[in-house]
PDB file of C-alpha atoms and ligand atoms in Angstrom:
ATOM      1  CA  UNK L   1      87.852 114.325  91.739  1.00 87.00           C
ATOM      2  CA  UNK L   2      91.023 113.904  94.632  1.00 93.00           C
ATOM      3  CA  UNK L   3      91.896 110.774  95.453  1.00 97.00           C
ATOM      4  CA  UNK L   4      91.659 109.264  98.849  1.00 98.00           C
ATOM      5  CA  UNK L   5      93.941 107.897 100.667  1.00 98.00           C
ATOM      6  CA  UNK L   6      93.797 105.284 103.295  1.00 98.00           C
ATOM      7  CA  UNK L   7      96.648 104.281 105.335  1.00 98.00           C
ATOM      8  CA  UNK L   8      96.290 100.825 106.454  1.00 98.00           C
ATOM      9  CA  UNK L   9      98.603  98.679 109.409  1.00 95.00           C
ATOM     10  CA  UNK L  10     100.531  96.165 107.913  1.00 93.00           C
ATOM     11  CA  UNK L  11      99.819  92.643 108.770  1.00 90.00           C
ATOM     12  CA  UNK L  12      96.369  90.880 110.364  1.00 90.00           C
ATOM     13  CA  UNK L  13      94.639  94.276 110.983  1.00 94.00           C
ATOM     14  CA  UNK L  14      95.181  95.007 107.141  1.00 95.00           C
ATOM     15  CA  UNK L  15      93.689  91.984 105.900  1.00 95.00           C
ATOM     16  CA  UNK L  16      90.253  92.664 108.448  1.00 96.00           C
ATOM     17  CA  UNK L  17      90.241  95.856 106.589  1.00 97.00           C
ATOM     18  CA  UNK L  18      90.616  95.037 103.274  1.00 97.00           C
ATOM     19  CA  UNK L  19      88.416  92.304 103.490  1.00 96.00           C
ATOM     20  CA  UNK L  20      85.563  95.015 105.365  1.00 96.00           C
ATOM     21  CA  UNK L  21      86.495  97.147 101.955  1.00 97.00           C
ATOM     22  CA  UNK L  22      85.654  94.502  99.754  1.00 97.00           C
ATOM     23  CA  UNK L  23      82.164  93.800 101.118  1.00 96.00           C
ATOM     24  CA  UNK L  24      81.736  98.034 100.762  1.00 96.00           C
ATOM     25  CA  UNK L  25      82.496  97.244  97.319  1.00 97.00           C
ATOM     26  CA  UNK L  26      85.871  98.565  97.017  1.00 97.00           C
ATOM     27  CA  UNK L  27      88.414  97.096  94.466  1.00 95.00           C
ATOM     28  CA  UNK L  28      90.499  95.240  96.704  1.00 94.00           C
ATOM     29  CA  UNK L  29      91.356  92.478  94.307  1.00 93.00           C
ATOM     30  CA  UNK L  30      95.284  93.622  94.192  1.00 93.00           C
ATOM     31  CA  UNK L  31      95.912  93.979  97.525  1.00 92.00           C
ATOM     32  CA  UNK L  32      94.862  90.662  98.101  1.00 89.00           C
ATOM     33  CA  UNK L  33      97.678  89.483  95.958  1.00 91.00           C
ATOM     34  CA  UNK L  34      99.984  89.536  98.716  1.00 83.00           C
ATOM     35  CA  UNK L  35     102.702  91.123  96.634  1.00 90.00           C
ATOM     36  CA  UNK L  36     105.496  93.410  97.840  1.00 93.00           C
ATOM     37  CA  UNK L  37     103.507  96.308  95.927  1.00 95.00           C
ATOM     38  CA  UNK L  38     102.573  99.458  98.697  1.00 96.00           C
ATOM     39  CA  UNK L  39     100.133 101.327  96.827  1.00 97.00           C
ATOM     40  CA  UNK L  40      96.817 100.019  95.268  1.00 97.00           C
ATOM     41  CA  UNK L  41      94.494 102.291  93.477  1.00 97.00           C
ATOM     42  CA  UNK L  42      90.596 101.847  92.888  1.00 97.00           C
ATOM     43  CA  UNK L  43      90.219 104.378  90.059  1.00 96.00           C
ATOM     44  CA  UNK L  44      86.379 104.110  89.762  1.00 96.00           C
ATOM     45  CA  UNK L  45      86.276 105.623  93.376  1.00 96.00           C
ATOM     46  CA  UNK L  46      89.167 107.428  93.117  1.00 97.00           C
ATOM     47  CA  UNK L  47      90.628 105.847  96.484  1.00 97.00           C
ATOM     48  CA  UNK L  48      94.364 104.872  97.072  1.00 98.00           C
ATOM     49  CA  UNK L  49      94.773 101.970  99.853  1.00 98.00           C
ATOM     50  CA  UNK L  50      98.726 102.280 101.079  1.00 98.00           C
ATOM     51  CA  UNK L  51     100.372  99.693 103.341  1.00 97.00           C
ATOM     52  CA  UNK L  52     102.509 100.833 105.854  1.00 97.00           C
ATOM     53  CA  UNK L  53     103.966 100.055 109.188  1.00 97.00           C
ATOM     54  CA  UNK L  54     101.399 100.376 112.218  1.00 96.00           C
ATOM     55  CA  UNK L  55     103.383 102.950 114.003  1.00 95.00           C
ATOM     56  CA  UNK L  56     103.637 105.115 110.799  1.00 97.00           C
ATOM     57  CA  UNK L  57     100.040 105.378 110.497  1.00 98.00           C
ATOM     58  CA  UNK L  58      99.405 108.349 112.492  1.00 98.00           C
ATOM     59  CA  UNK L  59     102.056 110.002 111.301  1.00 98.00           C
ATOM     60  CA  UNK L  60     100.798 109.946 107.448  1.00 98.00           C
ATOM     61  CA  UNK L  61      97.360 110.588 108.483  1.00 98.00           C
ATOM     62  CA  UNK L  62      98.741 113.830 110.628  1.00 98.00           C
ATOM     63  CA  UNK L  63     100.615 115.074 107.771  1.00 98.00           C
ATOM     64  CA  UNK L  64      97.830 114.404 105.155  1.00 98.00           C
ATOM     65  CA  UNK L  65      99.785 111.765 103.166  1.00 98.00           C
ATOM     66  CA  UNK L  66      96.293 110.016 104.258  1.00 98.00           C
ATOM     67  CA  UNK L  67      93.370 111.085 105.064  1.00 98.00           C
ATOM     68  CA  UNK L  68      92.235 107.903 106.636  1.00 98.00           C
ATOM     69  CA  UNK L  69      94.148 105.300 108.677  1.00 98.00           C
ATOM     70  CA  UNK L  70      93.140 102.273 110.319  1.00 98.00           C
ATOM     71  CA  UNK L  71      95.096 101.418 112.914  1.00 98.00           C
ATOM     72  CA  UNK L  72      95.208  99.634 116.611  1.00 97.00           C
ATOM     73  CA  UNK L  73      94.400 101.863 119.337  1.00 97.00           C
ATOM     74  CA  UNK L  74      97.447 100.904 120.838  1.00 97.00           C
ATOM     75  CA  UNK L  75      99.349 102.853 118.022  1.00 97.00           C
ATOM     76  CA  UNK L  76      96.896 105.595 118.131  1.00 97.00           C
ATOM     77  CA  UNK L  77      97.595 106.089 122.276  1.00 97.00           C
ATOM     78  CA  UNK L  78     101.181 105.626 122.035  1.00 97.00           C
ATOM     79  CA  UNK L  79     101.867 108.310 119.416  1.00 96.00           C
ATOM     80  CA  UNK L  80      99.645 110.799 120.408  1.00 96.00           C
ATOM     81  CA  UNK L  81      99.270 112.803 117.361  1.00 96.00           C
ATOM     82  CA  UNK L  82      96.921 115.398 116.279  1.00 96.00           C
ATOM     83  CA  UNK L  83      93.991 113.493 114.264  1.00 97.00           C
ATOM     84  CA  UNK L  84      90.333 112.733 114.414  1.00 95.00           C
ATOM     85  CA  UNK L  85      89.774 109.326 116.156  1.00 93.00           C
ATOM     86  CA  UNK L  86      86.444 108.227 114.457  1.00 90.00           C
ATOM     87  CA  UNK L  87      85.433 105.221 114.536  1.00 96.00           C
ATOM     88  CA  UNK L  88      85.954 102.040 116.882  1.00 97.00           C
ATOM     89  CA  UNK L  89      85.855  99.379 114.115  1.00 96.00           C
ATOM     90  CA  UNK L  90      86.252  96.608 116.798  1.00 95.00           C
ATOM     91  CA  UNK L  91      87.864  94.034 115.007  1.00 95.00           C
ATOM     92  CA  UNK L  92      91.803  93.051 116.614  1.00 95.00           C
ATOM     93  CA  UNK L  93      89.982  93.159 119.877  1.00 96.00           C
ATOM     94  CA  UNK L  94      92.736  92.908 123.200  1.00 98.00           C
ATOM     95  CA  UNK L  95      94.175  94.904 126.111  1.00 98.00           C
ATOM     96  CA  UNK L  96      97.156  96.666 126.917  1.00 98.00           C
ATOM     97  CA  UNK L  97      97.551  95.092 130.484  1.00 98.00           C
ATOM     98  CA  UNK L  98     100.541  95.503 133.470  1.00 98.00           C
ATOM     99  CA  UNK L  99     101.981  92.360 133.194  1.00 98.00           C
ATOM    100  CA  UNK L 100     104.523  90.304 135.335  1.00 98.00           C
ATOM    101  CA  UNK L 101     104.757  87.405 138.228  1.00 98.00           C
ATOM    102  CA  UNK L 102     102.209  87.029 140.398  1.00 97.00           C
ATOM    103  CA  UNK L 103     104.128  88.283 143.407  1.00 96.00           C
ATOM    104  CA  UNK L 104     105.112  91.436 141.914  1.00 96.00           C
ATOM    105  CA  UNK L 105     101.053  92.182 142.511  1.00 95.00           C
ATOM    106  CA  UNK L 106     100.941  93.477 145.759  1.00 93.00           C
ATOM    107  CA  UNK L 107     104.355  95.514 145.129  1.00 92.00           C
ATOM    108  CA  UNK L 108     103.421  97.284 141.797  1.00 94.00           C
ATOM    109  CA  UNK L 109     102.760 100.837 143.311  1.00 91.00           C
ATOM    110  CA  UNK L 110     105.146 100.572 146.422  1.00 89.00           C
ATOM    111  CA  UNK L 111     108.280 100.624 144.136  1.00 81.00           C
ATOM    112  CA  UNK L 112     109.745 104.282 143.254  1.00 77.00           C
ATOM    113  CA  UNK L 113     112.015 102.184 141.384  1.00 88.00           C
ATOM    114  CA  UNK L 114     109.860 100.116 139.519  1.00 96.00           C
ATOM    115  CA  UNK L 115     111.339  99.355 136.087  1.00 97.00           C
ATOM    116  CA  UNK L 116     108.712  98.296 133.577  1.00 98.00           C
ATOM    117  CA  UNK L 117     109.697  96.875 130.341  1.00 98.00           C
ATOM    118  CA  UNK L 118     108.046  98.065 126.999  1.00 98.00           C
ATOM    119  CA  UNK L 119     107.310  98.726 123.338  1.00 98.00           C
ATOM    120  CA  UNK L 120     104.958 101.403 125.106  1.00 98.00           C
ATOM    121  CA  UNK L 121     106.879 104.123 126.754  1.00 98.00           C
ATOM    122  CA  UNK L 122     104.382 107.127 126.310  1.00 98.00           C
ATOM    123  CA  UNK L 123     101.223 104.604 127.760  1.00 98.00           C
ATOM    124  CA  UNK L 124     103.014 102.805 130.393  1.00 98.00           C
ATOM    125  CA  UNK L 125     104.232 106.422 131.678  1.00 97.00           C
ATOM    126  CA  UNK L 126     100.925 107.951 131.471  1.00 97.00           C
ATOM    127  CA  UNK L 127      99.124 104.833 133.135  1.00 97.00           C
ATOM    128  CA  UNK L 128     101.430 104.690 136.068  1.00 96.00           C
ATOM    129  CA  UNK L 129     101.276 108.793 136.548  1.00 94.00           C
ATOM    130  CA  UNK L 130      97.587 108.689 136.462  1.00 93.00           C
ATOM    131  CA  UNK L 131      97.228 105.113 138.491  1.00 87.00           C
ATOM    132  CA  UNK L 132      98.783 106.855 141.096  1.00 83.00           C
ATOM    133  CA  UNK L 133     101.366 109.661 140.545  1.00 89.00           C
ATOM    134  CA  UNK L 134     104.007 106.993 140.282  1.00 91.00           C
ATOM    135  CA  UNK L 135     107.272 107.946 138.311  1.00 90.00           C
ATOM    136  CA  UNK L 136     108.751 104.707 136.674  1.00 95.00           C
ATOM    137  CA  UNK L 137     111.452 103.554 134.486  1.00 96.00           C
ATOM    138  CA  UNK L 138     110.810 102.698 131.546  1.00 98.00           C
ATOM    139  CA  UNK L 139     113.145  99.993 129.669  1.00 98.00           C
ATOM    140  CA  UNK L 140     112.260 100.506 125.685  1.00 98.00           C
ATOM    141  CA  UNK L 141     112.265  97.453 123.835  1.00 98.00           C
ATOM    142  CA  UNK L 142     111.000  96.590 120.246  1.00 96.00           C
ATOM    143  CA  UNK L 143     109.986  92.770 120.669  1.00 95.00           C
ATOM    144  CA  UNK L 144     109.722  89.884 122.801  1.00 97.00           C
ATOM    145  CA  UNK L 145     108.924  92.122 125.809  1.00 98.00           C
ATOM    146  CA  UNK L 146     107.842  89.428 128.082  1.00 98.00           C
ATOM    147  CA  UNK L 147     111.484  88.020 128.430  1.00 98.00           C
ATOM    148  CA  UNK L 148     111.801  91.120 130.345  1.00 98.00           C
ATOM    149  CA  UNK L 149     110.645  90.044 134.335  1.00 98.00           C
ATOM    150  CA  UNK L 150     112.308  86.558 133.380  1.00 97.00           C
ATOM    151  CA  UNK L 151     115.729  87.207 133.268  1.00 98.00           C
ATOM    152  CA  UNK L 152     115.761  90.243 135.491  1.00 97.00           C
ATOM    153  CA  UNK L 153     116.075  93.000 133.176  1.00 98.00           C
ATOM    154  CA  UNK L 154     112.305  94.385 134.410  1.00 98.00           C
ATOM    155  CA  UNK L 155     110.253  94.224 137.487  1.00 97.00           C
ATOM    156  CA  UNK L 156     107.389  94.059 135.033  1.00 98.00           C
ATOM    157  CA  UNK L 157     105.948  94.605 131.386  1.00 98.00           C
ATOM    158  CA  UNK L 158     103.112  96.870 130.046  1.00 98.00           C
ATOM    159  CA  UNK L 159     102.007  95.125 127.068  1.00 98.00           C
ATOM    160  CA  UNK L 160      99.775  93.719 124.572  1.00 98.00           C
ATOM    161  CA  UNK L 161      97.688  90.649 126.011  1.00 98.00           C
ATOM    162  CA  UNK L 162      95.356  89.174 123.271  1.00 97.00           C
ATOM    163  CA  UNK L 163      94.814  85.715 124.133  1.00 97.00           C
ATOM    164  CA  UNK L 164      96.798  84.752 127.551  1.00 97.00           C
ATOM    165  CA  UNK L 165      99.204  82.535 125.922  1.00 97.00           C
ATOM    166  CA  UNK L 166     102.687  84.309 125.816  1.00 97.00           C
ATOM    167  CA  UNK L 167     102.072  85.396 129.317  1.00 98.00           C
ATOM    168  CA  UNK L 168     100.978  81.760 130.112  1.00 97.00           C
ATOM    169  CA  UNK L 169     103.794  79.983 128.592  1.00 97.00           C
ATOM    170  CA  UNK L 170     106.823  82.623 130.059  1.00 97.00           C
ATOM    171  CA  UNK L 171     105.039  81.925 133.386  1.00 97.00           C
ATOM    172  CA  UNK L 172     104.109  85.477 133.877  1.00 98.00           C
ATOM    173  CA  UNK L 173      99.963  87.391 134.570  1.00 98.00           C
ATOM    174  CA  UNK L 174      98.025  90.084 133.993  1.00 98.00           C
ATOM    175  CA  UNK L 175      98.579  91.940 136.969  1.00 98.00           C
ATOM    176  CA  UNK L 176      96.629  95.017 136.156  1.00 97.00           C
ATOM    177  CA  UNK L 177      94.343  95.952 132.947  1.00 97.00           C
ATOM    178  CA  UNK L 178      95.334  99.386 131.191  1.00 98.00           C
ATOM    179  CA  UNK L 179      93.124 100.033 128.991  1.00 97.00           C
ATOM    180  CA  UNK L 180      90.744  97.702 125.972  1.00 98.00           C
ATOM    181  CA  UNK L 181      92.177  97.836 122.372  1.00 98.00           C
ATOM    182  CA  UNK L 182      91.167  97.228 118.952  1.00 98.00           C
ATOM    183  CA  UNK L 183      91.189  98.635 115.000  1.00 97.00           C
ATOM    184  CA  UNK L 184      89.961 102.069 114.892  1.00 98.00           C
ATOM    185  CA  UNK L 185      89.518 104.351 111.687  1.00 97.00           C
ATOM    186  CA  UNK L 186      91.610 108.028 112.100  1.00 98.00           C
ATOM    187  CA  UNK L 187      91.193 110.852 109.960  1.00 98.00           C
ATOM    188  CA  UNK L 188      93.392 113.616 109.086  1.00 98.00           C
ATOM    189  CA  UNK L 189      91.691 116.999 110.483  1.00 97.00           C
ATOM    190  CA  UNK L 190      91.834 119.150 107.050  1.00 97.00           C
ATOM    191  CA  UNK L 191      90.996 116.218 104.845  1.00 97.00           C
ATOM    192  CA  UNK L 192      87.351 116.030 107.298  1.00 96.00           C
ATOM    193  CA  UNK L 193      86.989 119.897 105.978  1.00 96.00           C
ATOM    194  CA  UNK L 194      87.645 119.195 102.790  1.00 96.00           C
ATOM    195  CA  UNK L 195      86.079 116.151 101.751  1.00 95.00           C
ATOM    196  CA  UNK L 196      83.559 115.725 104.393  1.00 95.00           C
ATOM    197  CA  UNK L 197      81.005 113.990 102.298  1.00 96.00           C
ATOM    198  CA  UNK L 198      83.066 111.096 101.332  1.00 96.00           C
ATOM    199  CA  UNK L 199      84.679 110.535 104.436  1.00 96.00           C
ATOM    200  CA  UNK L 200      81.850 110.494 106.532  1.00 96.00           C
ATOM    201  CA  UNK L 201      80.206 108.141 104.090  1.00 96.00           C
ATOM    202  CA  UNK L 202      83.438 105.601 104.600  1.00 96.00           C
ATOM    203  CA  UNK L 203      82.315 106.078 107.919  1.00 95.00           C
ATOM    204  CA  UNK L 204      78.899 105.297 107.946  1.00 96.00           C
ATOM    205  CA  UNK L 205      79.125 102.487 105.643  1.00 96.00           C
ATOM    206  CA  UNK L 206      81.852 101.129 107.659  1.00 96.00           C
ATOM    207  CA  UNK L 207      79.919 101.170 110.750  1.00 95.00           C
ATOM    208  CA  UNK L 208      77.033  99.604 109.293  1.00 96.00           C
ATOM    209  CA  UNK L 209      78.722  96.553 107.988  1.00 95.00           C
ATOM    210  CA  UNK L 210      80.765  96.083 111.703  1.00 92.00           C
ATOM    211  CA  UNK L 211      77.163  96.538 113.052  1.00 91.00           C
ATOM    212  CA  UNK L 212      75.825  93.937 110.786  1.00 86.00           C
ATOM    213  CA  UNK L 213      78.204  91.624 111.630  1.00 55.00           C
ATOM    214  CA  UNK L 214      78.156  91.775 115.366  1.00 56.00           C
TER     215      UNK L 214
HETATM  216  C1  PRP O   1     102.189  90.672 120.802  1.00 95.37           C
HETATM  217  C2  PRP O   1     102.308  91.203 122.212  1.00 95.37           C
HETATM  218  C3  PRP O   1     102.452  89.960 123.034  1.00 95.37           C
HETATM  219  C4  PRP O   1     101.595  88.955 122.280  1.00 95.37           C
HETATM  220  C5  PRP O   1     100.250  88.812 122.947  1.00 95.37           C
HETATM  221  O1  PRP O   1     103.451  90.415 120.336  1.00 95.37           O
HETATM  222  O2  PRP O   1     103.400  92.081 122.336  1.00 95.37           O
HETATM  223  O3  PRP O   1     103.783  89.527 123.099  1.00 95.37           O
HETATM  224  O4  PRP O   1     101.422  89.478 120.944  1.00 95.37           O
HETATM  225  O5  PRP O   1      99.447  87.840 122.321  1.00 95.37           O
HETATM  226  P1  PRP O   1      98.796  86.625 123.129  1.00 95.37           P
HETATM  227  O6  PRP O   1      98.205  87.169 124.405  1.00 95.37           O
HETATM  228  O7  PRP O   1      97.740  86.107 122.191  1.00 95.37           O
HETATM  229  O8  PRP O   1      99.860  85.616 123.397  1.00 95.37           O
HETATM  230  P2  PRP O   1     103.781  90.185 118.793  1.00 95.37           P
HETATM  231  O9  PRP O   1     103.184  88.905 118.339  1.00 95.37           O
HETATM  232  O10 PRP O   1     103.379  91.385 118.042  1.00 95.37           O
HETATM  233  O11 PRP O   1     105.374  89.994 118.779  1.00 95.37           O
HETATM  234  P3  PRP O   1     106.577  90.775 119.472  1.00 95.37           P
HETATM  235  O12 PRP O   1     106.784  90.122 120.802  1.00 95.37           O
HETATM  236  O13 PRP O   1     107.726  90.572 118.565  1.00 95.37           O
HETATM  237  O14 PRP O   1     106.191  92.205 119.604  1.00 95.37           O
END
């Protein structure tokens, strides 16, 4: 029997996971270690669990290094890649928002100038296109994004909001909502031919025990 192999975000959305694999009855015990190890094997299902970086995730799911990933929807819109999106698995629940000072609200789709400051280029593009044919510029950055409108560098943000409280303590607001976000489960499109049976059974029990929770 293959292995399979599931591709798994790095950090807090990892943890939800391997916790949710755990319950399905997966052998988790290593990865809960918190080691520096990558790769974990459960050899009585024959299933590999990497860890990689969120951003990678699509990309070894497209190329069938996985055949699942779990990943934030935010990762999943923002690099656009050719995969199954299958299951909403809810947990890591935010919203990628337009943020900035309040008085940049009634000015947001006046500007043909408007730079907006991001670790989102490809959804803050899209958004302001389809909000209202709106060509922006984007500013890339990798971190810290809402230091952006504060020292003049942006007009605005599109990022991230999960609580309120960066916004809240750099002084800035939502100033429009983009879109809702959480973990979702991917799946590489030749790996669903091939092993459609144990996929869709990840799947299924997955969504149960999300259901069961709720
Ligand atoms: C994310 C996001 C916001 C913040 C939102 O940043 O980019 O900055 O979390 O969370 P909140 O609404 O609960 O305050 P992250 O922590 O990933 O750090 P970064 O700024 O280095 O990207």
């Amino acid at each position: 029997m293959n292995y399979i192999t599931v591709a798994l975000a790095k950090g807090r959305l990892a943890d939800t996971a391997v916790a949710l694999f755990e319950k399905l009855g997966y052998n988790v015990a290593e990865m809960k270690e918190k080691t520096r190890k990558l790769i974990f094997v459960d050899e009585e299902k024959k299933f590999k669990f990497i860890l990689v970086k969120a951003s990678d995730v699509p990309v070894y799911v497209e190329y069938g290094a996985a055949d699942i990933g779990i990943v934030g929807r935010d990762t999943i819109l923002e690099e656009g890649r050719n995969l199954y999106e299958t299951l909403n698995l809810g947990f890591g629940a935010c919203k990628m928002a337009v943020c900035g000072p309040q008085e940049m609200k009634d000015k947001l789709h006046t500007s043909n100038t408007l730079r907006v400051a991001t670790k989102y280029p490809n959804i803050a593009r899209e958004y302001f296109r389809k909000a209202c044919g709106q060509t922006i510029e984007i500013i890339p950055l990798s971190g810290s994004v809402e230091l952006a409108p504060i020292v003049g560098l942006s007009e605005v943000i599109v990022d991230i909001v999960e609580s309120g409280k960066t916004l809240y303590e750099n002084g800035l607001t939502v100033l429009e909502d983009v879109c809702p976000l959480s973990a979702w489960m991917v799946v590489n499109r030749v790996s669903m031919k091939m092993e459609p049976g144990r996929i869709m059974d990840v799947v299924e029990n997955l969504n149960k025990l999300i259901n069961e929770v709720d």
